[in-house]
Coordinates of C-alpha atoms and ligand atoms in Angstrom, one line a residue:
M1 CA 0.0 0.0 0.0
V2 CA 1.2 3.5 -0.8
P3 CA 1.7 5.9 2.1
H4 CA -0.1 9.1 1.2
V5 CA 0.0 12.7 2.4
S6 CA -3.7 13.6 2.1
D7 CA -6.2 11.9 4.5
H8 CA -6.8 9.1 2.1
H9 CA -5.3 7.5 -1.0
V10 CA -6.0 9.2 -4.3
V11 CA -5.8 7.3 -7.6
V12 CA -5.9 9.1 -10.9
V13 CA -6.8 7.2 -14.1
S14 CA -6.7 8.6 -17.7
N15 CA -5.7 7.5 -21.1
R16 CA -2.7 9.7 -21.4
G17 CA -0.5 9.9 -18.3
P18 CA 1.7 12.7 -16.9
L19 CA 4.9 11.1 -18.3
A20 CA 5.8 10.2 -21.9
F21 CA 8.9 8.0 -22.2
T22 CA 11.5 7.9 -24.9
V23 CA 14.8 6.0 -25.2
D24 CA 18.0 7.9 -25.5
D25 CA 21.0 6.9 -27.7
A26 CA 22.4 4.8 -24.8
G27 CA 19.1 2.9 -24.6
A28 CA 18.1 4.5 -21.3
L29 CA 14.4 5.5 -20.6
I30 CA 13.8 9.2 -20.5
A31 CA 10.6 10.6 -19.0
R32 CA 9.1 14.0 -20.1
R33 CA 5.8 15.6 -19.5
G34 CA 2.9 14.2 -21.5
A35 CA 1.1 16.4 -24.1
G36 CA -2.4 17.9 -24.1
G37 CA -4.8 19.8 -21.9
L38 CA -5.6 17.0 -19.5
V39 CA -2.0 16.6 -18.4
S40 CA -1.1 20.3 -18.2
S41 CA -4.1 21.1 -16.1
L42 CA -4.1 18.0 -13.8
G43 CA -0.4 17.4 -13.5
P44 CA 0.6 20.4 -11.2
A45 CA -1.9 19.5 -8.5
V46 CA -1.3 15.8 -8.6
A47 CA 2.4 16.2 -8.5
A48 CA 1.9 17.9 -5.1
T49 CA 0.5 14.7 -3.7
D50 CA 1.6 11.1 -3.7
A51 CA -1.4 10.0 -5.7
T52 CA -0.9 7.0 -8.1
W53 CA -1.6 7.9 -11.7
I54 CA -2.7 5.0 -13.9
A55 CA -2.6 5.5 -17.7
C56 CA -2.2 3.6 -20.9
A57 CA 1.2 2.9 -22.5
L58 CA 1.1 5.0 -25.7
S59 CA 4.5 4.0 -27.2
D60 CA 7.0 1.2 -27.2
A61 CA 9.1 3.2 -24.7
D62 CA 6.0 3.5 -22.5
R63 CA 5.5 -0.2 -22.7
R64 CA 9.1 -0.8 -21.7
A65 CA 8.6 1.5 -18.7
A66 CA 5.3 -0.4 -17.9
A67 CA 7.2 -3.7 -17.7
G68 CA 9.1 -2.4 -14.7
G69 CA 5.9 -1.8 -12.6
A70 CA 5.3 1.5 -10.8
I71 CA 7.5 4.4 -11.9
D72 CA 8.5 7.4 -9.7
A73 CA 9.6 10.3 -11.8
D74 CA 9.0 14.1 -11.9
G75 CA 7.0 13.9 -8.7
F76 CA 4.6 11.4 -10.1
R77 CA 4.0 7.7 -9.2
V78 CA 2.8 6.2 -12.5
R79 CA 1.6 2.8 -13.4
T80 CA 1.0 2.2 -17.1
L81 CA -1.2 -0.4 -18.7
D82 CA 0.2 -2.2 -21.7
V83 CA -2.7 -2.7 -24.2
A84 CA -2.3 -4.8 -27.3
P85 CA -1.8 -2.4 -30.3
D86 CA -4.9 -3.5 -32.3
L87 CA -7.1 -3.4 -29.2
Y88 CA -5.7 0.1 -28.4
R89 CA -6.4 1.3 -32.0
Q90 CA -10.0 0.2 -31.8
Y91 CA -10.5 1.8 -28.3
Y92 CA -8.6 5.0 -29.1
D93 CA -9.0 5.7 -32.8
V94 CA -12.4 4.2 -33.6
V95 CA -14.4 4.7 -30.5
S96 CA -12.8 7.4 -28.3
N97 CA -11.7 9.9 -31.0
A98 CA -13.5 9.1 -34.3
T99 CA -16.8 8.6 -32.4
L100 CA -17.0 10.1 -28.9
W101 CA -14.8 13.1 -29.7
F102 CA -16.6 13.8 -33.0
L103 CA -20.0 13.3 -31.3
N104 CA -19.3 15.7 -28.4
H105 CA -17.7 18.4 -30.7
G106 CA -20.4 18.3 -33.3
L107 CA -17.9 17.3 -36.0
F108 CA -19.9 14.5 -37.8
D109 CA -20.6 14.7 -41.5
L110 CA -23.9 13.0 -40.8
P111 CA -24.7 11.6 -44.3
R112 CA -21.5 9.6 -43.9
R113 CA -20.5 9.3 -40.2
P114 CA -20.9 7.6 -37.8
R115 CA -21.2 4.2 -39.4
I116 CA -22.3 1.9 -36.7
D117 CA -21.7 -1.5 -38.3
R118 CA -20.1 -4.9 -37.3
R119 CA -16.6 -3.3 -37.4
W120 CA -17.7 -0.5 -35.1
M121 CA -19.4 -2.9 -32.7
E122 CA -16.1 -4.9 -32.5
A123 CA -14.4 -1.6 -31.7
W124 CA -17.0 -0.9 -29.0
D125 CA -16.2 -4.3 -27.5
A126 CA -12.5 -3.4 -27.5
Y127 CA -13.4 -0.1 -25.8
R128 CA -15.3 -2.1 -23.2
K129 CA -12.3 -4.4 -22.7
V130 CA -9.8 -1.5 -22.2
N131 CA -12.1 0.1 -19.7
V132 CA -12.4 -3.2 -17.8
A133 CA -8.6 -3.6 -17.8
L134 CA -8.0 0.0 -16.5
A135 CA -10.8 -0.5 -13.9
D136 CA -9.2 -3.7 -12.7
F137 CA -5.8 -1.9 -12.5
V138 CA -7.5 0.7 -10.2
I139 CA -9.1 -2.0 -8.2
D140 CA -5.7 -3.7 -7.6
E141 CA -4.0 -0.4 -6.8
A142 CA -6.5 1.6 -4.7
D143 CA -6.5 1.4 -0.9
T144 CA -9.8 0.9 0.9
G145 CA -12.0 4.0 0.7
A146 CA -9.6 5.7 -1.8
T147 CA -10.8 8.5 -4.1
V148 CA -10.5 7.6 -7.8
L149 CA -10.4 10.5 -10.3
V150 CA -11.5 9.1 -13.6
H151 CA -10.5 11.5 -16.5
D152 CA -12.1 11.9 -19.8
Y153 CA -14.2 10.3 -22.6
H154 CA -11.8 7.3 -23.1
L155 CA -12.9 5.9 -19.8
S156 CA -16.7 6.3 -19.9
L157 CA -17.4 2.8 -18.6
I158 CA -15.1 2.6 -15.6
G159 CA -17.4 4.2 -13.1
A160 CA -20.0 1.4 -13.3
R161 CA -17.4 -1.4 -12.8
L162 CA -15.8 0.3 -9.8
A163 CA -19.3 0.8 -8.2
K164 CA -20.0 -2.9 -8.6
E165 CA -16.6 -4.3 -7.7
R166 CA -15.4 -1.8 -5.1
P167 CA -18.3 0.2 -3.6
D168 CA -15.9 1.5 -1.0
L169 CA -14.2 3.6 -3.5
R170 CA -15.2 7.2 -4.2
S171 CA -14.9 7.5 -8.0
V172 CA -15.3 11.0 -9.4
Y173 CA -15.4 11.5 -13.2
F174 CA -14.2 14.6 -15.1
H175 CA -15.2 15.2 -18.7
H176 CA -12.7 17.4 -20.6
T177 CA -14.7 17.9 -23.8
P178 CA -18.2 19.4 -24.4
F179 CA -21.1 17.0 -23.9
C180 CA -23.6 16.7 -26.7
D181 CA -27.3 17.3 -26.4
P182 CA -29.9 14.4 -26.4
T183 CA -30.7 14.8 -30.1
T184 CA -27.0 14.5 -31.1
L185 CA -26.5 11.5 -28.8
R186 CA -29.2 9.6 -30.7
V187 CA -26.8 8.9 -33.5
L188 CA -25.7 6.0 -31.2
P189 CA -27.8 2.8 -30.9
E190 CA -29.9 2.8 -27.8
D191 CA -28.1 0.0 -26.1
V192 CA -24.8 1.8 -26.6
R193 CA -26.3 5.1 -25.2
V194 CA -27.5 3.2 -22.2
E195 CA -24.2 1.5 -21.5
L196 CA -22.3 4.8 -22.0
L197 CA -24.4 6.8 -19.7
E198 CA -24.8 4.0 -17.1
G199 CA -21.0 3.8 -17.1
L200 CA -20.7 7.6 -16.4
A201 CA -23.5 7.6 -13.8
G202 CA -21.7 4.8 -11.9
N203 CA -19.4 7.5 -10.6
R204 CA -20.3 9.4 -7.5
A205 CA -20.2 12.6 -9.5
C206 CA -19.5 13.8 -13.1
G207 CA -17.6 17.1 -13.6
F208 CA -17.6 19.5 -16.5
H209 CA -15.8 22.7 -17.5
S210 CA -19.0 24.5 -18.2
P211 CA -22.7 24.5 -16.9
R212 CA -23.7 24.1 -20.6
W213 CA -22.0 20.7 -20.9
A214 CA -23.3 19.6 -17.4
A215 CA -26.9 20.5 -18.5
N216 CA -26.5 18.5 -21.8
F217 CA -25.3 15.5 -19.8
E218 CA -28.1 15.7 -17.4
A219 CA -30.7 16.0 -20.2
C220 CA -29.2 12.9 -21.9
C221 CA -29.3 10.9 -18.7
D222 CA -32.9 12.0 -18.0
E223 CA -34.0 11.0 -21.5
V224 CA -32.1 7.7 -21.7
L225 CA -31.9 6.5 -18.1
G226 CA -34.8 8.2 -16.6
R227 CA -32.6 9.6 -13.8
V228 CA -30.1 12.5 -13.4
P229 CA -26.8 11.6 -11.7
K230 CA -24.9 14.1 -9.5
T231 CA -22.8 16.6 -11.6
Y232 CA -20.5 19.4 -10.7
V233 CA -19.0 22.3 -12.7
A234 CA -15.2 23.0 -12.2
P235 CA -13.3 24.7 -15.0
A236 CA -9.7 23.7 -15.2
A237 CA -7.0 26.3 -14.7
P238 CA -3.5 26.9 -16.0
D239 CA -0.6 26.8 -13.6
A240 CA 0.3 30.5 -13.7
D241 CA 3.6 30.0 -11.7
D242 CA 4.7 27.1 -14.0
L243 CA 3.8 29.1 -17.1
R244 CA 5.7 32.2 -16.0
A245 CA 8.7 30.1 -15.0
V246 CA 8.9 28.6 -18.5
A247 CA 8.1 31.9 -20.1
S248 CA 11.0 33.6 -18.3
G249 CA 13.4 30.7 -19.0
L250 CA 16.3 30.7 -21.5
E251 CA 14.6 28.5 -24.0
C252 CA 11.5 30.8 -24.3
D253 CA 13.7 33.9 -24.4
A254 CA 15.7 32.4 -27.3
A255 CA 12.5 31.4 -29.1
L256 CA 11.1 34.9 -28.7
E257 CA 14.4 36.4 -29.9
S258 CA 14.1 34.4 -33.2
L259 CA 10.4 35.2 -33.5
D260 CA 11.1 38.9 -33.1
A261 CA 13.9 38.7 -35.7
A262 CA 11.3 37.1 -38.1
V263 CA 8.4 39.5 -37.5
G264 CA 10.3 42.7 -36.6
D265 CA 7.9 45.5 -35.4
R266 CA 4.9 44.1 -37.3
L267 CA 1.6 43.3 -35.5
V268 CA 1.2 39.6 -34.6
I269 CA -1.9 37.5 -34.9
A270 CA -1.2 34.1 -33.2
R271 CA -2.6 30.8 -32.5
V272 CA -1.2 27.8 -30.5
D273 CA -3.0 24.5 -31.0
R274 CA -2.9 20.8 -31.8
I275 CA -3.8 20.3 -35.5
E276 CA -7.3 19.3 -34.6
P277 CA -10.5 19.8 -36.7
S278 CA -12.5 21.2 -33.7
K279 CA -10.0 24.0 -33.3
N280 CA -11.2 25.4 -36.6
I281 CA -7.7 26.3 -37.9
V282 CA -8.7 26.3 -41.6
R283 CA -11.4 28.9 -41.1
G284 CA -9.1 31.0 -39.0
F285 CA -6.7 31.2 -42.0
L286 CA -9.5 31.9 -44.4
A287 CA -10.6 34.8 -42.2
Y288 CA -7.0 36.1 -42.3
E289 CA -7.1 35.8 -46.1
D290 CA -10.3 37.9 -46.2
L291 CA -8.5 40.5 -44.0
L292 CA -5.6 40.8 -46.4
R293 CA -7.9 41.0 -49.4
D294 CA -10.4 43.5 -48.0
H295 CA -8.1 45.5 -45.8
P296 CA -4.9 45.8 -47.9
Q297 CA -3.4 48.3 -45.4
W298 CA -2.5 45.3 -43.2
R299 CA -0.4 43.6 -45.9
E300 CA 3.2 43.6 -44.8
R301 CA 2.2 45.1 -41.4
V302 CA 0.8 41.9 -39.8
V303 CA 2.1 38.3 -39.5
F304 CA 0.0 35.3 -38.6
V305 CA 2.2 33.2 -36.3
A306 CA 0.7 29.7 -36.2
Y307 CA 2.5 27.3 -33.9
I308 CA 0.4 24.2 -34.4
Y309 CA 1.5 20.6 -34.0
P310 CA 0.2 17.3 -35.4
S311 CA -2.2 15.2 -33.3
R312 CA -3.8 11.8 -33.6
Q313 CA -1.9 11.1 -36.9
S314 CA -3.0 7.5 -36.9
M315 CA -6.5 8.7 -37.9
P316 CA -7.4 9.5 -41.6
E317 CA -9.6 12.4 -40.4
Y318 CA -6.6 14.1 -38.8
Q319 CA -4.2 13.3 -41.6
A320 CA -6.7 14.9 -44.1
Y321 CA -7.1 18.0 -41.8
D322 CA -3.4 18.4 -41.5
A323 CA -3.0 18.4 -45.3
E324 CA -5.9 20.9 -45.6
V325 CA -4.3 23.2 -43.1
R326 CA -0.9 23.1 -44.9
A327 CA -2.5 23.6 -48.3
V328 CA -4.4 26.8 -47.2
V329 CA -1.2 28.2 -45.6
D330 CA 0.8 27.5 -48.8
R331 CA -1.9 29.1 -51.0
I332 CA -2.2 32.3 -48.9
N333 CA 1.6 32.7 -48.6
A334 CA 2.0 32.1 -52.4
Q335 CA -0.7 34.7 -53.1
Y336 CA 0.3 37.5 -50.7
S337 CA 4.0 37.1 -49.9
A338 CA 6.3 40.1 -50.6
P339 CA 10.0 40.6 -50.3
G340 CA 10.8 40.4 -46.5
W341 CA 7.2 39.5 -45.6
T342 CA 5.6 36.0 -45.3
P343 CA 1.9 36.4 -44.3
I344 CA 1.7 33.2 -42.3
L345 CA 4.6 31.9 -40.2
L346 CA 3.8 28.2 -39.7
D347 CA 5.7 26.0 -37.3
T348 CA 4.5 22.5 -36.6
R349 CA 7.0 21.4 -34.0
D350 CA 5.5 20.5 -30.5
D351 CA 7.7 22.8 -28.4
F352 CA 6.2 24.3 -25.2
P353 CA 8.7 27.1 -24.7
R354 CA 8.3 28.1 -28.4
S355 CA 4.5 28.2 -28.0
L356 CA 4.9 30.4 -25.0
A357 CA 7.1 32.8 -27.0
A358 CA 4.1 33.3 -29.4
L359 CA 1.8 33.9 -26.4
R360 CA 4.2 36.5 -25.1
R361 CA 4.4 38.3 -28.5
Y362 CA 0.8 38.2 -29.9
D363 CA -1.2 41.4 -30.4
V364 CA -4.3 39.3 -31.2
L365 CA -4.8 35.7 -30.1
L366 CA -7.2 33.7 -32.2
V367 CA -9.2 31.0 -30.4
N368 CA -12.1 30.1 -32.7
P369 CA -13.1 26.5 -32.1
V370 CA -16.3 25.1 -33.5
R371 CA -16.7 23.6 -30.0
D372 CA -14.2 23.1 -27.1
G373 CA -14.6 21.7 -23.6
L374 CA -12.7 24.6 -22.2
N375 CA -9.6 25.9 -24.1
L376 CA -6.7 26.5 -21.7
V377 CA -4.7 28.5 -24.3
A378 CA -7.3 31.3 -24.0
K379 CA -6.3 31.6 -20.3
E380 CA -2.6 30.9 -20.8
G381 CA -2.1 33.7 -23.3
P382 CA -3.2 36.7 -21.1
L383 CA -1.1 35.3 -18.2
V384 CA 2.2 35.6 -20.2
N385 CA 1.4 38.2 -22.9
E386 CA 3.6 41.3 -23.0
R387 CA 1.7 43.4 -25.6
D388 CA -1.7 44.1 -24.0
G389 CA -2.9 41.4 -26.5
V390 CA -6.6 40.9 -27.4
V391 CA -8.2 37.5 -27.4
L392 CA -10.7 36.7 -30.2
L393 CA -12.8 33.8 -28.7
S394 CA -15.6 31.5 -30.0
P395 CA -18.5 31.4 -27.5
E396 CA -18.6 27.7 -28.4
A397 CA -15.6 27.2 -26.1
G398 CA -16.3 26.4 -22.5
V399 CA -13.9 29.1 -21.3
W400 CA -16.3 31.7 -22.8
D401 CA -18.2 31.5 -19.5
E402 CA -15.2 32.9 -17.7
L403 CA -13.7 35.3 -20.3
S404 CA -16.8 36.8 -22.1
D405 CA -16.5 40.2 -20.4
A406 CA -13.1 40.9 -22.0
A407 CA -12.7 38.6 -25.0
I408 CA -14.0 39.6 -28.4
A409 CA -16.6 37.1 -29.6
V410 CA -16.2 35.4 -33.0
N411 CA -18.8 33.1 -34.5
P412 CA -16.6 30.1 -35.5
F413 CA -18.5 29.5 -38.7
D414 CA -18.5 33.1 -39.9
V415 CA -15.3 33.7 -41.9
G416 CA -16.3 37.3 -42.8
G417 CA -17.2 38.1 -39.3
T418 CA -13.9 36.7 -38.0
A419 CA -12.1 38.8 -40.6
A420 CA -14.0 41.9 -39.4
A421 CA -13.1 41.0 -35.7
L422 CA -9.4 40.7 -36.7
D423 CA -9.5 44.2 -38.3
L424 CA -11.3 45.6 -35.2
A425 CA -8.8 44.0 -32.8
L426 CA -5.8 45.3 -34.8
N427 CA -7.3 48.8 -34.7
L428 CA -8.3 48.8 -31.0
D429 CA -7.1 51.9 -29.1
P430 CA -4.4 51.3 -26.6
V431 CA -6.5 52.0 -23.5
E432 CA -9.2 49.5 -24.4
R433 CA -6.5 46.9 -25.3
H434 CA -4.9 47.3 -21.9
D435 CA -8.2 47.1 -20.1
R436 CA -9.3 44.0 -21.9
W437 CA -5.9 42.4 -21.4
A438 CA -5.9 43.2 -17.6
S439 CA -9.4 41.8 -17.2
L440 CA -8.5 38.6 -19.1
R441 CA -5.4 38.2 -16.9
E442 CA -7.4 38.7 -13.8
A443 CA -10.0 36.1 -14.9
A444 CA -7.2 33.6 -15.8
E445 CA -5.6 34.0 -12.4
R446 CA -8.9 33.4 -10.5
R447 CA -8.5 29.6 -10.3
S448 CA -5.5 27.3 -9.9
P449 CA -4.9 23.6 -10.7
Q450 CA -5.1 23.0 -7.0
D451 CA -8.6 24.6 -6.9
W452 CA -9.7 22.3 -9.7
F453 CA -8.2 19.2 -8.0
D454 CA -9.9 20.2 -4.7
D455 CA -13.2 20.5 -6.5
Q456 CA -12.9 17.0 -7.7
L457 CA -12.0 15.6 -4.3
A458 CA -14.9 17.5 -2.7
A459 CA -17.4 16.1 -5.3
G460 CA -16.5 12.6 -4.1
R461 CA -17.0 13.5 -0.4
D462 CA -20.4 15.2 -0.5
Ligands
LIG1 C1 -7.8 16.8 -25.2 C2 -8.4 15.6 -24.5 C3 -7.3 15.0 -23.6 C4 -6.2 14.5 -24.5 C5 -5.7 15.8 -25.3 C6 -4.6 15.4 -26.3 O1 -7.4 17.8 -24.4 O2 -9.5 16.1 -23.6 O3 -7.9 13.8 -23.0 O4 -5.1 14.0 -23.8 O5 -6.7 16.3 -26.1 O6 -5.1 14.4 -27.2 P1 -4.4 12.9 -27.3 O7 -5.4 12.1 -28.2 O8 -3.1 13.2 -28.0 O9 -4.3 12.4 -25.9

């Protein structure tokens, strides 16, 4: 049994863990922080405890690390589950991302997707099997009466199994994405809808970044199960201290120096994202193209800095979107480039200090998702920005609930409207820019990763 600091044992379980392993030239295992919003928002608070974090092995190096049992590194105690590659593909690609992620972000091209056929039902069985394996891992690891924090849409079925096999555990679920409304959920067969929602309702409570997603979940449960489980709303928060430490570090300074050399004294529109269809990256570039066409005064005076890195490349939908993004960038740069000026500065390397350099430098930050559970970048930007930068934000992002007083709204589907908002933001007077920036920063500082973690623990106690 693991000794623990808090008054009882805490086990965290998620698909992606806090550590990603690689092998160096000498063949030694190297641990570095895992990617994505879940890890960056949950990591800081968990590292402060001696919770056990259970996750899936995502690479051969992860699998090698898994073979050695529990790993203590970077302040984390991690146990990774080795899942057979084809079982993982069905659970992760087919069900988690191509179905549940697309369902909850409203991304389906309904005449074609989803296609619930024999192949999909086999993948659903694989999803069930991985959820059972992770639940059994938790059952083996958790002390009596432990709190289990179950994170995200990959693990929808764990709560019901824990409730059945270990009723002493307090399992609290958190959903990182939007939750769809009952009409949208009906694309799934009824027995799958029931199993999915029963799995989630098996937890003591289900948490969401926004009241909108909680309300949708409750409406789905009411329609499908005839009951409404306990929910709570607790938006995640960036770790302001960690962000500022990295932003003031040598790597970020060097990245900012080379960015300044590239853009000079021009105004910067920036975005920092995974290359992800729901982030609406293509429409963001089309709006910039409209700006350059209809407001020629911005040509050679603005640069669009896009630090966006590939994600979920095992999926055809993401490969196609990646290609579409690059094609639009190439077309716009070919059409508008002039000596000494490239309209879009695209960098697809996943480099956190470099991303923070763009957040320090932007005059306008574009965050225009078609839908987003929260969007941490919209809070991270104002925390490190040094230019009184403005945030253009889609109200379809969960973070809109916290930033709507100071961000400028953009309808994610309205390319012309987004171009007009870019023009307005670039023209904003200095006093209003500063007031908006100060208000965004204050909102972003209101909550910490510890507050978010404490909200989850509290939801399991009440
Ligand atoms: C979103 C999800 C997280 C996921 C992250 C990165 O933030 O809510 O659960 O870890 O994207 O996606 P990936 O598929 O690479 O883990």
